[in-house]
Structures are given as structure tokens and as C-alpha cells.
mmCIF file with all atom_site columns, C-alpha atoms in Angstrom:
data_model
loop_
_atom_site.group_PDB
_atom_site.id
_atom_site.type_symbol
_atom_site.label_atom_id
_atom_site.label_alt_id
_atom_site.label_comp_id
_atom_site.label_asym_id
_atom_site.label_entity_id
_atom_site.label_seq_id
_atom_site.pdbx_PDB_ins_code
_atom_site.Cartn_x
_atom_site.Cartn_y
_atom_site.Cartn_z
_atom_site.occupancy
_atom_site.B_iso_or_equiv
_atom_site.pdbx_formal_charge
_atom_site.auth_seq_id
_atom_site.auth_comp_id
_atom_site.auth_asym_id
_atom_site.auth_atom_id
_atom_site.pdbx_PDB_model_num
ATOM 1   C CA . ASN F 1 1   ? -6.854  2.142   19.768  1.00 67.00 ? 23  ASN F CA 1
ATOM 2   C CA . ALA F 1 2   ? -7.082  -0.535  17.151  1.00 80.00 ? 24  ALA F CA 1
ATOM 3   C CA . GLY F 1 3   ? -6.253  1.559   14.136  1.00 94.00 ? 25  GLY F CA 1
ATOM 4   C CA . VAL F 1 4   ? -7.722  -0.397  10.864  1.00 97.00 ? 26  VAL F CA 1
ATOM 5   C CA . THR F 1 5   ? -9.359  -3.665  11.449  1.00 97.00 ? 27  THR F CA 1
ATOM 6   C CA . GLN F 1 6   ? -10.733 -6.132  8.591   1.00 98.00 ? 28  GLN F CA 1
ATOM 7   C CA . THR F 1 7   ? -12.784 -9.205  8.864   1.00 97.00 ? 29  THR F CA 1
ATOM 8   C CA . PRO F 1 8   ? -12.567 -12.074 7.947   1.00 97.00 ? 30  PRO F CA 1
ATOM 9   C CA . LYS F 1 9   ? -8.544  -12.839 7.979   1.00 96.00 ? 31  LYS F CA 1
ATOM 10  C CA . PHE F 1 10  ? -9.077  -15.651 5.547   1.00 97.00 ? 32  PHE F CA 1
ATOM 11  C CA . GLN F 1 11  ? -11.838 -16.775 3.423   1.00 97.00 ? 33  GLN F CA 1
ATOM 12  C CA . VAL F 1 12  ? -12.284 -19.600 0.686   1.00 97.00 ? 34  VAL F CA 1
ATOM 13  C CA . LEU F 1 13  ? -15.089 -19.275 -1.730  1.00 97.00 ? 35  LEU F CA 1
ATOM 14  C CA . LYS F 1 14  ? -16.357 -21.199 -4.706  1.00 97.00 ? 36  LYS F CA 1
ATOM 15  C CA . THR F 1 15  ? -16.828 -19.738 -8.078  1.00 98.00 ? 37  THR F CA 1
ATOM 16  C CA . GLY F 1 16  ? -20.114 -17.558 -8.260  1.00 97.00 ? 38  GLY F CA 1
ATOM 17  C CA . GLN F 1 17  ? -20.406 -17.009 -4.467  1.00 97.00 ? 39  GLN F CA 1
ATOM 18  C CA . SER F 1 18  ? -20.669 -13.771 -3.042  1.00 97.00 ? 40  SER F CA 1
ATOM 19  C CA . MET F 1 19  ? -19.174 -12.312 0.141   1.00 97.00 ? 41  MET F CA 1
ATOM 20  C CA . THR F 1 20  ? -18.625 -8.941  1.889   1.00 98.00 ? 42  THR F CA 1
ATOM 21  C CA . LEU F 1 21  ? -15.252 -7.884  3.267   1.00 98.00 ? 43  LEU F CA 1
ATOM 22  C CA . GLN F 1 22  ? -15.456 -5.502  6.357   1.00 97.00 ? 44  GLN F CA 1
ATOM 23  C CA . CYS F 1 23  ? -13.160 -2.704  7.315   1.00 98.00 ? 45  CYS F CA 1
ATOM 24  C CA . ALA F 1 24  ? -13.492 -0.293  10.386  1.00 97.00 ? 46  ALA F CA 1
ATOM 25  C CA . GLN F 1 25  ? -10.941 2.412   11.617  1.00 97.00 ? 47  GLN F CA 1
ATOM 26  C CA . ASP F 1 26  ? -11.151 4.273   14.803  1.00 95.00 ? 48  ASP F CA 1
ATOM 27  C CA . MET F 1 27  ? -8.739  7.217   13.798  1.00 93.00 ? 49  MET F CA 1
ATOM 28  C CA . ASN F 1 28  ? -11.465 9.589   12.680  1.00 93.00 ? 50  ASN F CA 1
ATOM 29  C CA . HIS F 1 29  ? -10.050 9.531   9.140   1.00 92.00 ? 51  HIS F CA 1
ATOM 30  C CA . ASN F 1 30  ? -12.231 10.945  6.380   1.00 92.00 ? 52  ASN F CA 1
ATOM 31  C CA . SER F 1 31  ? -10.747 8.764   3.479   1.00 92.00 ? 53  SER F CA 1
ATOM 32  C CA . MET F 1 32  ? -10.870 5.046   3.114   1.00 95.00 ? 54  MET F CA 1
ATOM 33  C CA . TYR F 1 33  ? -9.450  2.748   0.420   1.00 96.00 ? 55  TYR F CA 1
ATOM 34  C CA . TRP F 1 34  ? -9.615  -0.844  -0.627  1.00 97.00 ? 56  TRP F CA 1
ATOM 35  C CA . TYR F 1 35  ? -6.620  -2.322  -2.382  1.00 97.00 ? 57  TYR F CA 1
ATOM 36  C CA . ARG F 1 36  ? -5.618  -5.827  -3.613  1.00 97.00 ? 58  ARG F CA 1
ATOM 37  C CA . GLN F 1 37  ? -2.083  -7.344  -3.715  1.00 97.00 ? 59  GLN F CA 1
ATOM 38  C CA . ASP F 1 38  ? -1.017  -9.755  -6.114  1.00 94.00 ? 60  ASP F CA 1
ATOM 39  C CA . PRO F 1 39  ? 2.632   -11.044 -6.922  1.00 87.00 ? 61  PRO F CA 1
ATOM 40  C CA . GLY F 1 40  ? 4.266   -9.251  -9.643  1.00 82.00 ? 62  GLY F CA 1
ATOM 41  C CA . MET F 1 41  ? 1.534   -6.436  -9.443  1.00 83.00 ? 63  MET F CA 1
ATOM 42  C CA . GLY F 1 42  ? 1.963   -4.731  -6.220  1.00 86.00 ? 64  GLY F CA 1
ATOM 43  C CA . LEU F 1 43  ? -0.924  -2.833  -4.626  1.00 94.00 ? 65  LEU F CA 1
ATOM 44  C CA . ARG F 1 44  ? -3.714  -1.764  -6.860  1.00 95.00 ? 66  ARG F CA 1
ATOM 45  C CA . LEU F 1 45  ? -6.674  0.517   -5.788  1.00 95.00 ? 67  LEU F CA 1
ATOM 46  C CA . ILE F 1 46  ? -10.153 -0.989  -6.271  1.00 97.00 ? 68  ILE F CA 1
ATOM 47  C CA . TYR F 1 47  ? -12.231 1.903   -4.735  1.00 96.00 ? 69  TYR F CA 1
ATOM 48  C CA . TYR F 1 48  ? -11.864 4.636   -2.442  1.00 94.00 ? 70  TYR F CA 1
ATOM 49  C CA . SER F 1 49  ? -13.818 6.903   -0.475  1.00 94.00 ? 71  SER F CA 1
ATOM 50  C CA . ALA F 1 50  ? -12.822 10.465  0.057   1.00 89.00 ? 72  ALA F CA 1
ATOM 51  C CA . SER F 1 51  ? -15.358 11.169  2.708   1.00 88.00 ? 73  SER F CA 1
ATOM 52  C CA . GLU F 1 52  ? -18.606 9.766   4.009   1.00 88.00 ? 74  GLU F CA 1
ATOM 53  C CA . GLY F 1 53  ? -21.176 9.424   1.467   1.00 88.00 ? 75  GLY F CA 1
ATOM 54  C CA . THR F 1 54  ? -18.940 9.397   -1.452  1.00 92.00 ? 76  THR F CA 1
ATOM 55  C CA . THR F 1 55  ? -17.132 6.545   -3.437  1.00 95.00 ? 77  THR F CA 1
ATOM 56  C CA . ASP F 1 56  ? -14.945 6.497   -6.437  1.00 94.00 ? 78  ASP F CA 1
ATOM 57  C CA . LYS F 1 57  ? -13.506 3.759   -8.684  1.00 95.00 ? 79  LYS F CA 1
ATOM 58  C CA . GLY F 1 58  ? -10.004 3.031   -8.790  1.00 94.00 ? 80  GLY F CA 1
ATOM 59  C CA . GLU F 1 59  ? -7.556  1.183   -10.980 1.00 92.00 ? 81  GLU F CA 1
ATOM 60  C CA . VAL F 1 60  ? -9.407  -2.268  -10.846 1.00 95.00 ? 82  VAL F CA 1
ATOM 61  C CA . PRO F 1 61  ? -12.955 -1.989  -10.004 1.00 97.00 ? 83  PRO F CA 1
ATOM 62  C CA . ASN F 1 62  ? -14.651 -4.574  -12.081 1.00 96.00 ? 84  ASN F CA 1
ATOM 63  C CA . GLY F 1 63  ? -16.323 -7.345  -10.191 1.00 96.00 ? 85  GLY F CA 1
ATOM 64  C CA . TYR F 1 64  ? -16.574 -5.196  -6.885  1.00 97.00 ? 86  TYR F CA 1
ATOM 65  C CA . ASN F 1 65  ? -19.060 -3.066  -5.038  1.00 97.00 ? 87  ASN F CA 1
ATOM 66  C CA . VAL F 1 66  ? -18.365 -0.872  -1.918  1.00 97.00 ? 88  VAL F CA 1
ATOM 67  C CA . SER F 1 67  ? -20.256 0.862   0.634   1.00 96.00 ? 89  SER F CA 1
ATOM 68  C CA . ARG F 1 68  ? -19.356 3.671   2.948   1.00 95.00 ? 90  ARG F CA 1
ATOM 69  C CA . LEU F 1 69  ? -21.528 2.768   5.799   1.00 88.00 ? 91  LEU F CA 1
ATOM 70  C CA . ASN F 1 70  ? -20.628 5.879   7.814   1.00 94.00 ? 92  ASN F CA 1
ATOM 71  C CA . LYS F 1 71  ? -17.241 7.517   8.808   1.00 95.00 ? 93  LYS F CA 1
ATOM 72  C CA . ARG F 1 72  ? -15.871 4.287   10.439  1.00 96.00 ? 94  ARG F CA 1
ATOM 73  C CA . GLU F 1 73  ? -16.895 1.622   8.112   1.00 97.00 ? 95  GLU F CA 1
ATOM 74  C CA . PHE F 1 74  ? -16.021 0.687   4.552   1.00 97.00 ? 96  PHE F CA 1
ATOM 75  C CA . SER F 1 75  ? -16.902 -2.463  3.030   1.00 97.00 ? 97  SER F CA 1
ATOM 76  C CA . LEU F 1 76  ? -16.037 -4.246  -0.284  1.00 98.00 ? 98  LEU F CA 1
ATOM 77  C CA . ARG F 1 77  ? -18.389 -6.761  -2.024  1.00 98.00 ? 99  ARG F CA 1
ATOM 78  C CA . LEU F 1 78  ? -17.896 -9.609  -4.345  1.00 97.00 ? 100 LEU F CA 1
ATOM 79  C CA . GLU F 1 79  ? -21.233 -10.379 -5.861  1.00 93.00 ? 101 GLU F CA 1
ATOM 80  C CA . SER F 1 80  ? -19.900 -13.509 -7.899  1.00 96.00 ? 102 SER F CA 1
ATOM 81  C CA . ALA F 1 81  ? -16.406 -14.276 -6.925  1.00 96.00 ? 103 ALA F CA 1
ATOM 82  C CA . ALA F 1 82  ? -14.204 -15.507 -9.843  1.00 97.00 ? 104 ALA F CA 1
ATOM 83  C CA . PRO F 1 83  ? -10.890 -17.266 -9.615  1.00 97.00 ? 105 PRO F CA 1
ATOM 84  C CA . SER F 1 84  ? -9.149  -14.152 -10.825 1.00 96.00 ? 106 SER F CA 1
ATOM 85  C CA . GLN F 1 85  ? -10.129 -12.521 -7.638  1.00 97.00 ? 107 GLN F CA 1
ATOM 86  C CA . THR F 1 86  ? -7.950  -14.574 -5.521  1.00 97.00 ? 108 THR F CA 1
ATOM 87  C CA . SER F 1 87  ? -5.730  -12.060 -3.840  1.00 97.00 ? 109 SER F CA 1
ATOM 88  C CA . VAL F 1 88  ? -4.804  -10.502 -0.483  1.00 97.00 ? 110 VAL F CA 1
ATOM 89  C CA . TYR F 1 89  ? -7.283  -7.418  0.009   1.00 98.00 ? 111 TYR F CA 1
ATOM 90  C CA . PHE F 1 90  ? -6.190  -4.493  2.181   1.00 98.00 ? 112 PHE F CA 1
ATOM 91  C CA . CYS F 1 91  ? -8.287  -1.749  3.567   1.00 98.00 ? 113 CYS F CA 1
ATOM 92  C CA . ALA F 1 92  ? -6.608  1.599   4.172   1.00 96.00 ? 114 ALA F CA 1
ATOM 93  C CA . SER F 1 93  ? -7.476  5.040   5.938   1.00 94.00 ? 115 SER F CA 1
ATOM 94  C CA . SER F 1 94  ? -6.029  8.560   5.624   1.00 91.00 ? 116 SER F CA 1
ATOM 95  C CA . GLY F 1 95  ? -6.639  11.914  7.183   1.00 85.00 ? 117 GLY F CA 1
ATOM 96  C CA . TRP F 1 96  ? -8.266  14.579  4.791   1.00 70.00 ? 118 TRP F CA 1
ATOM 97  C CA . GLN F 1 97  ? -5.081  16.857  5.337   1.00 71.00 ? 119 GLN F CA 1
ATOM 98  C CA . ASN F 1 98  ? -2.470  14.022  4.811   1.00 73.00 ? 120 ASN F CA 1
ATOM 99  C CA . GLN F 1 99  ? -3.630  11.560  2.542   1.00 73.00 ? 121 GLN F CA 1
ATOM 100 C CA . GLU F 1 100 ? -0.245  10.437  1.422   1.00 77.00 ? 122 GLU F CA 1
ATOM 101 C CA . THR F 1 101 ? 0.173   8.798   4.954   1.00 86.00 ? 123 THR F CA 1
ATOM 102 C CA . GLN F 1 102 ? -2.261  5.671   4.771   1.00 91.00 ? 124 GLN F CA 1
ATOM 103 C CA . TYR F 1 103 ? -2.698  3.181   7.589   1.00 93.00 ? 125 TYR F CA 1
ATOM 104 C CA . PHE F 1 104 ? -3.249  -0.139  6.594   1.00 96.00 ? 126 PHE F CA 1
ATOM 105 C CA . GLY F 1 105 ? -5.132  -3.170  7.936   1.00 97.00 ? 127 GLY F CA 1
ATOM 106 C CA . PRO F 1 106 ? -3.830  -6.606  8.414   1.00 96.00 ? 128 PRO F CA 1
ATOM 107 C CA . GLY F 1 107 ? -5.496  -7.881  5.212   1.00 97.00 ? 129 GLY F CA 1
ATOM 108 C CA . THR F 1 108 ? -7.936  -10.500 4.098   1.00 97.00 ? 130 THR F CA 1
ATOM 109 C CA . ARG F 1 109 ? -6.660  -13.527 2.067   1.00 97.00 ? 131 ARG F CA 1
ATOM 110 C CA . LEU F 1 110 ? -9.278  -14.720 -0.254  1.00 97.00 ? 132 LEU F CA 1
ATOM 111 C CA . LEU F 1 111 ? -9.105  -17.983 -2.372  1.00 97.00 ? 133 LEU F CA 1
ATOM 112 C CA . VAL F 1 112 ? -11.573 -18.358 -5.020  1.00 97.00 ? 134 VAL F CA 1
ATOM 113 C CA . LEU F 1 113 ? -11.857 -22.160 -6.246  1.00 97.00 ? 135 LEU F CA 1
ATOM 114 C CA . GLN Z 2 1   ? 4.866   -0.274  -19.084 1.00 77.00 ? 25  GLN Z CA 1
ATOM 115 C CA . LYS Z 2 2   ? 4.251   0.459   -15.338 1.00 83.00 ? 26  LYS Z CA 1
ATOM 116 C CA . GLU Z 2 3   ? 4.210   4.024   -14.021 1.00 91.00 ? 27  GLU Z CA 1
ATOM 117 C CA . VAL Z 2 4   ? 6.458   2.867   -11.245 1.00 94.00 ? 28  VAL Z CA 1
ATOM 118 C CA . GLU Z 2 5   ? 9.157   0.308   -11.668 1.00 94.00 ? 29  GLU Z CA 1
ATOM 119 C CA . GLN Z 2 6   ? 10.590  -1.606  -8.792  1.00 94.00 ? 30  GLN Z CA 1
ATOM 120 C CA . ASP Z 2 7   ? 12.900  -4.596  -8.861  1.00 87.00 ? 31  ASP Z CA 1
ATOM 121 C CA . PRO Z 2 8   ? 11.043  -7.315  -6.782  1.00 86.00 ? 32  PRO Z CA 1
ATOM 122 C CA . GLY Z 2 9   ? 14.439  -8.917  -5.738  1.00 88.00 ? 33  GLY Z CA 1
ATOM 123 C CA . PRO Z 2 10  ? 14.536  -11.031 -3.564  1.00 93.00 ? 34  PRO Z CA 1
ATOM 124 C CA . LEU Z 2 11  ? 17.657  -9.269  -1.989  1.00 95.00 ? 35  LEU Z CA 1
ATOM 125 C CA . SER Z 2 12  ? 19.847  -10.890 0.662   1.00 97.00 ? 36  SER Z CA 1
ATOM 126 C CA . VAL Z 2 13  ? 22.387  -9.117  2.617   1.00 97.00 ? 37  VAL Z CA 1
ATOM 127 C CA . PRO Z 2 14  ? 24.579  -9.842  5.679   1.00 97.00 ? 38  PRO Z CA 1
ATOM 128 C CA . GLU Z 2 15  ? 23.733  -8.002  9.198   1.00 97.00 ? 39  GLU Z CA 1
ATOM 129 C CA . GLY Z 2 16  ? 25.464  -4.667  9.236   1.00 97.00 ? 40  GLY Z CA 1
ATOM 130 C CA . ALA Z 2 17  ? 25.413  -4.112  5.389   1.00 97.00 ? 41  ALA Z CA 1
ATOM 131 C CA . ILE Z 2 18  ? 24.098  -0.986  3.762   1.00 97.00 ? 42  ILE Z CA 1
ATOM 132 C CA . VAL Z 2 19  ? 21.137  -1.728  1.759   1.00 97.00 ? 43  VAL Z CA 1
ATOM 133 C CA . SER Z 2 20  ? 19.915  0.468   -1.305  1.00 97.00 ? 44  SER Z CA 1
ATOM 134 C CA . LEU Z 2 21  ? 16.462  0.070   -2.452  1.00 97.00 ? 45  LEU Z CA 1
ATOM 135 C CA . ASN Z 2 22  ? 15.306  1.880   -5.731  1.00 97.00 ? 46  ASN Z CA 1
ATOM 136 C CA . CYS Z 2 23  ? 12.273  2.744   -7.695  1.00 97.00 ? 47  CYS Z CA 1
ATOM 137 C CA . THR Z 2 24  ? 12.145  4.583   -11.126 1.00 97.00 ? 48  THR Z CA 1
ATOM 138 C CA . TYR Z 2 25  ? 8.950   6.412   -12.421 1.00 96.00 ? 49  TYR Z CA 1
ATOM 139 C CA . SER Z 2 26  ? 7.719   7.786   -15.576 1.00 95.00 ? 50  SER Z CA 1
ATOM 140 C CA . ASN Z 2 27  ? 5.009   10.361  -14.419 1.00 92.00 ? 51  ASN Z CA 1
ATOM 141 C CA . SER Z 2 28  ? 6.754   13.730  -14.217 1.00 92.00 ? 52  SER Z CA 1
ATOM 142 C CA . ALA Z 2 29  ? 3.745   14.952  -12.136 1.00 91.00 ? 53  ALA Z CA 1
ATOM 143 C CA . PHE Z 2 30  ? 4.519   13.041  -9.136  1.00 92.00 ? 54  PHE Z CA 1
ATOM 144 C CA . GLN Z 2 31  ? 5.816   15.213  -6.252  1.00 91.00 ? 55  GLN Z CA 1
ATOM 145 C CA . TYR Z 2 32  ? 5.068   12.964  -3.112  1.00 91.00 ? 56  TYR Z CA 1
ATOM 146 C CA . PHE Z 2 33  ? 7.134   9.891   -2.563  1.00 94.00 ? 57  PHE Z CA 1
ATOM 147 C CA . MET Z 2 34  ? 6.782   7.352   0.215   1.00 94.00 ? 58  MET Z CA 1
ATOM 148 C CA . TRP Z 2 35  ? 8.471   4.273   1.203   1.00 97.00 ? 59  TRP Z CA 1
ATOM 149 C CA . TYR Z 2 36  ? 6.130   1.737   2.994   1.00 96.00 ? 60  TYR Z CA 1
ATOM 150 C CA . ARG Z 2 37  ? 7.547   -1.510  4.836   1.00 97.00 ? 61  ARG Z CA 1
ATOM 151 C CA . GLN Z 2 38  ? 5.458   -4.613  4.893   1.00 97.00 ? 62  GLN Z CA 1
ATOM 152 C CA . TYR Z 2 39  ? 6.315   -7.561  7.055   1.00 97.00 ? 63  TYR Z CA 1
ATOM 153 C CA . SER Z 2 40  ? 5.273   -10.990 6.134   1.00 94.00 ? 64  SER Z CA 1
ATOM 154 C CA . ARG Z 2 41  ? 1.567   -11.469 6.219   1.00 92.00 ? 65  ARG Z CA 1
ATOM 155 C CA . LYS Z 2 42  ? 1.024   -7.812  7.381   1.00 94.00 ? 66  LYS Z CA 1
ATOM 156 C CA . GLY Z 2 43  ? -0.261  -4.530  6.216   1.00 95.00 ? 67  GLY Z CA 1
ATOM 157 C CA . PRO Z 2 44  ? 2.235   -1.932  4.861   1.00 96.00 ? 68  PRO Z CA 1
ATOM 158 C CA . GLU Z 2 45  ? 3.041   0.826   7.277   1.00 95.00 ? 69  GLU Z CA 1
ATOM 159 C CA . LEU Z 2 46  ? 4.730   4.268   6.258   1.00 93.00 ? 70  LEU Z CA 1
ATOM 160 C CA . LEU Z 2 47  ? 8.213   4.152   6.829   1.00 95.00 ? 71  LEU Z CA 1
ATOM 161 C CA . MET Z 2 48  ? 9.376   7.391   5.127   1.00 93.00 ? 72  MET Z CA 1
ATOM 162 C CA . TYR Z 2 49  ? 7.712   10.383  3.412   1.00 90.00 ? 73  TYR Z CA 1
ATOM 163 C CA . THR Z 2 50  ? 9.378   12.953  1.148   1.00 90.00 ? 74  THR Z CA 1
ATOM 164 C CA . TYR Z 2 51  ? 7.965   15.994  -0.881  1.00 86.00 ? 75  TYR Z CA 1
ATOM 165 C CA . SER Z 2 52  ? 9.854   16.905  -4.227  1.00 85.00 ? 76  SER Z CA 1
ATOM 166 C CA . SER Z 2 53  ? 13.413  16.458  -4.487  1.00 84.00 ? 77  SER Z CA 1
ATOM 167 C CA . GLY Z 2 54  ? 16.133  16.040  -1.780  1.00 85.00 ? 78  GLY Z CA 1
ATOM 168 C CA . ASN Z 2 55  ? 17.162  13.641  0.945   1.00 91.00 ? 79  ASN Z CA 1
ATOM 169 C CA . LYS Z 2 56  ? 15.578  13.113  4.199   1.00 93.00 ? 80  LYS Z CA 1
ATOM 170 C CA . GLU Z 2 57  ? 17.131  11.166  7.176   1.00 95.00 ? 81  GLU Z CA 1
ATOM 171 C CA . ASP Z 2 58  ? 15.375  9.169   9.900   1.00 94.00 ? 82  ASP Z CA 1
ATOM 172 C CA . GLY Z 2 59  ? 17.803  7.240   12.092  1.00 96.00 ? 83  GLY Z CA 1
ATOM 173 C CA . ARG Z 2 60  ? 19.109  4.551   9.831   1.00 97.00 ? 84  ARG Z CA 1
ATOM 174 C CA . PHE Z 2 61  ? 16.959  5.222   7.033   1.00 98.00 ? 85  PHE Z CA 1
ATOM 175 C CA . THR Z 2 62  ? 17.573  7.917   4.318   1.00 97.00 ? 86  THR Z CA 1
ATOM 176 C CA . ALA Z 2 63  ? 15.425  8.567   1.323   1.00 97.00 ? 87  ALA Z CA 1
ATOM 177 C CA . GLN Z 2 64  ? 16.660  10.298  -1.522  1.00 96.00 ? 88  GLN Z CA 1
ATOM 178 C CA . VAL Z 2 65  ? 14.494  11.715  -4.578  1.00 96.00 ? 89  VAL Z CA 1
ATOM 179 C CA . ASP Z 2 66  ? 16.305  12.847  -7.902  1.00 94.00 ? 90  ASP Z CA 1
ATOM 180 C CA . LYS Z 2 67  ? 13.109  14.082  -9.936  1.00 92.00 ? 91  LYS Z CA 1
ATOM 181 C CA . SER Z 2 68  ? 15.400  15.125  -12.929 1.00 92.00 ? 92  SER Z CA 1
ATOM 182 C CA . SER Z 2 69  ? 16.391  11.157  -13.331 1.00 93.00 ? 93  SER Z CA 1
ATOM 183 C CA . LYS Z 2 70  ? 12.773  10.286  -12.016 1.00 94.00 ? 94  LYS Z CA 1
ATOM 184 C CA . TYR Z 2 71  ? 14.565  7.988   -9.537  1.00 95.00 ? 95  TYR Z CA 1
ATOM 185 C CA . ILE Z 2 72  ? 13.987  7.472   -5.677  1.00 97.00 ? 96  ILE Z CA 1
ATOM 186 C CA . SER Z 2 73  ? 15.951  5.435   -3.417  1.00 97.00 ? 97  SER Z CA 1
ATOM 187 C CA . LEU Z 2 74  ? 15.943  4.262   0.011   1.00 97.00 ? 98  LEU Z CA 1
ATOM 188 C CA . PHE Z 2 75  ? 19.121  3.505   2.120   1.00 97.00 ? 99  PHE Z CA 1
ATOM 189 C CA . ILE Z 2 76  ? 19.408  1.444   5.259   1.00 98.00 ? 100 ILE Z CA 1
ATOM 190 C CA . ARG Z 2 77  ? 22.574  1.777   7.387   1.00 98.00 ? 101 ARG Z CA 1
ATOM 191 C CA . ASP Z 2 78  ? 23.721  -1.013  9.618   1.00 98.00 ? 102 ASP Z CA 1
ATOM 192 C CA . SER Z 2 79  ? 20.918  -3.272  8.556   1.00 97.00 ? 103 SER Z CA 1
ATOM 193 C CA . GLN Z 2 80  ? 19.532  -5.481  11.169  1.00 98.00 ? 104 GLN Z CA 1
ATOM 194 C CA . PRO Z 2 81  ? 17.554  -8.889  10.791  1.00 97.00 ? 105 PRO Z CA 1
ATOM 195 C CA . SER Z 2 82  ? 14.680  -7.029  11.949  1.00 97.00 ? 106 SER Z CA 1
ATOM 196 C CA . ASP Z 2 83  ? 14.739  -5.011  8.916   1.00 98.00 ? 107 ASP Z CA 1
ATOM 197 C CA . SER Z 2 84  ? 13.688  -8.351  6.824   1.00 98.00 ? 108 SER Z CA 1
ATOM 198 C CA . ALA Z 2 85  ? 10.529  -7.225  5.106   1.00 97.00 ? 109 ALA Z CA 1
ATOM 199 C CA . THR Z 2 86  ? 9.252   -6.058  1.675   1.00 96.00 ? 110 THR Z CA 1
ATOM 200 C CA . TYR Z 2 87  ? 9.734   -2.468  0.968   1.00 97.00 ? 111 TYR Z CA 1
ATOM 201 C CA . LEU Z 2 88  ? 7.193   -0.624  -1.437  1.00 96.00 ? 112 LEU Z CA 1
ATOM 202 C CA . CYS Z 2 89  ? 7.804   2.767   -3.012  1.00 97.00 ? 113 CYS Z CA 1
ATOM 203 C CA . ALA Z 2 90  ? 4.781   4.851   -3.705  1.00 95.00 ? 114 ALA Z CA 1
ATOM 204 C CA . MET Z 2 91  ? 4.081   8.193   -5.349  1.00 93.00 ? 115 MET Z CA 1
ATOM 205 C CA . SER Z 2 92  ? 1.265   10.707  -5.836  1.00 89.00 ? 116 SER Z CA 1
ATOM 206 C CA . GLY Z 2 93  ? 0.881   13.872  -7.863  1.00 86.00 ? 117 GLY Z CA 1
ATOM 207 C CA . THR Z 2 94  ? -1.046  16.607  -6.053  1.00 74.00 ? 118 THR Z CA 1
ATOM 208 C CA . SER Z 2 95  ? -1.701  16.452  -2.266  1.00 66.00 ? 119 SER Z CA 1
ATOM 209 C CA . GLY Z 2 96  ? -4.830  14.006  -1.908  1.00 66.00 ? 120 GLY Z CA 1
ATOM 210 C CA . SER Z 2 97  ? -4.399  12.268  -5.187  1.00 72.00 ? 121 SER Z CA 1
ATOM 211 C CA . ARG Z 2 98  ? -4.398  8.530   -5.402  1.00 84.00 ? 122 ARG Z CA 1
ATOM 212 C CA . LEU Z 2 99  ? -1.153  6.586   -4.503  1.00 90.00 ? 123 LEU Z CA 1
ATOM 213 C CA . THR Z 2 100 ? 0.747   4.528   -7.187  1.00 92.00 ? 124 THR Z CA 1
ATOM 214 C CA . PHE Z 2 101 ? 2.617   1.730   -5.739  1.00 94.00 ? 125 PHE Z CA 1
ATOM 215 C CA . GLY Z 2 102 ? 5.826   -0.007  -7.036  1.00 94.00 ? 126 GLY Z CA 1
ATOM 216 C CA . GLU Z 2 103 ? 5.704   -3.868  -7.002  1.00 94.00 ? 127 GLU Z CA 1
ATOM 217 C CA . GLY Z 2 104 ? 7.892   -4.088  -3.768  1.00 95.00 ? 128 GLY Z CA 1
ATOM 218 C CA . THR Z 2 105 ? 11.402  -5.381  -3.083  1.00 96.00 ? 129 THR Z CA 1
ATOM 219 C CA . GLN Z 2 106 ? 11.787  -8.396  -0.571  1.00 95.00 ? 130 GLN Z CA 1
ATOM 220 C CA . LEU Z 2 107 ? 14.733  -7.854  1.595   1.00 97.00 ? 131 LEU Z CA 1
ATOM 221 C CA . THR Z 2 108 ? 16.467  -10.528 3.984   1.00 97.00 ? 132 THR Z CA 1
ATOM 222 C CA . VAL Z 2 109 ? 19.024  -9.435  6.438   1.00 98.00 ? 133 VAL Z CA 1
ATOM 223 C CA . ASN Z 2 110 ? 21.105  -12.403 7.545   1.00 97.00 ? 134 ASN Z CA 1
ATOM 224 C CA . PRO Z 2 111 ? 22.409  -12.584 11.155  1.00 95.00 ? 135 PRO Z CA 1
#
């Protein structure tokens, strides 16, 4: 039982490049989330998916797109990376009845030059 | 002004000390209060969960919520070096609504 997994663990991009961050959970959770964590800002919600087939914007969605591929997988895409997107990205999931208890992945460290 | 304020520290204490970590908030609609622990280079993990006001105890950890003051606390008794981590408070309004996180407080417990 792996919980929430994320790939890659670390990535360096040049400004303007694109990439997709992958996330998968094996806990049969309905809800999945993408956060970014920056010094002095804490965890900020980028996008979330309350259930398979639905996605909604969070606090900082600009420059990102998401896909809820199926119940297990939720990907985050940067179409044209900018230095301001340098951050640590966390994926999380939660059950429908208890969305306050979120289970986080190990994170992806992204550096945009 | 942020909805949730948390002193980022760093906080350094000797082993065995009682640690007090705090958050204040401005949104009176918050009813669910959580503390997450995050070890270095890891994802956060849920430590304590409290609904509305009152205290909740789990081993060496006690969470307190004072809704009248919009203030929550996490106490760690007999702190251990393994408690060294960043502690993030989080809150939400109705069940199922999004979480709002504090910035996190970095704690080091020295042997």
C-alpha cells in the first residue's frame, strides 16, 4: 500500500519549457489536490478534484492545468514554465466523508531557470 | 492580511521541554482545525484533528481551540528529538471545504 506517489522527485526546467507532474493514490479516495509550498507562503492550493471527472481552481491556478485521468491519477501540467513557478509541489488525496484528513505525497521539487 | 497567521520560528528547545505552537485566524466560519507535521523533505502528515472548540489529547500531544479568541494551540509534552519537524496548522469551514494552511513553525528539539 504505497499511499500517494508523485513523479518526478526533482526537475530542472528552462523558462518556457513544459512538463507534467504525475500523482497517483491507491486509497480509493474520491478527492485529490495539488498544492505548492513556498517559504513564507505555506501550502497554497492550485487545483483540486472533488471526484473523478471534475476539477476546480484553487487559490493560485494561473499557469497550470490539471487532468483527473481516472479515480487514481491526477496530473498537473505547466505549459510554459516561469521562474515564479519554482517551488515544491505536493499532491494529496482524501476520502469523500472526511476531506479534512488529507494524505500527502512526498513532493516534487521544481526549479525553473 | 492572511486568513491564518503562524509564527514561522525557528523554535529550538531542549529535550523534555513542553512546546507550545500557535495559530490565529480571522475567518469566524472555520470549524475544523488540524495540525499537520512535516519532516524535512517529506510531505505533511495529519497529527491532530479537532472540530469546533475544546481540547483533544493524543499521547504527548494536546490540541486546543478557542473560537472566541480565534486561536488554536498544539502542546507537545516531554518533547523528543524525533519531534523536530515543521508543524502546520490548517482550518476549514464546512466539512468538505478547502483547507487553509498556516505558514508552518519549524521546531528543533535538541538532545
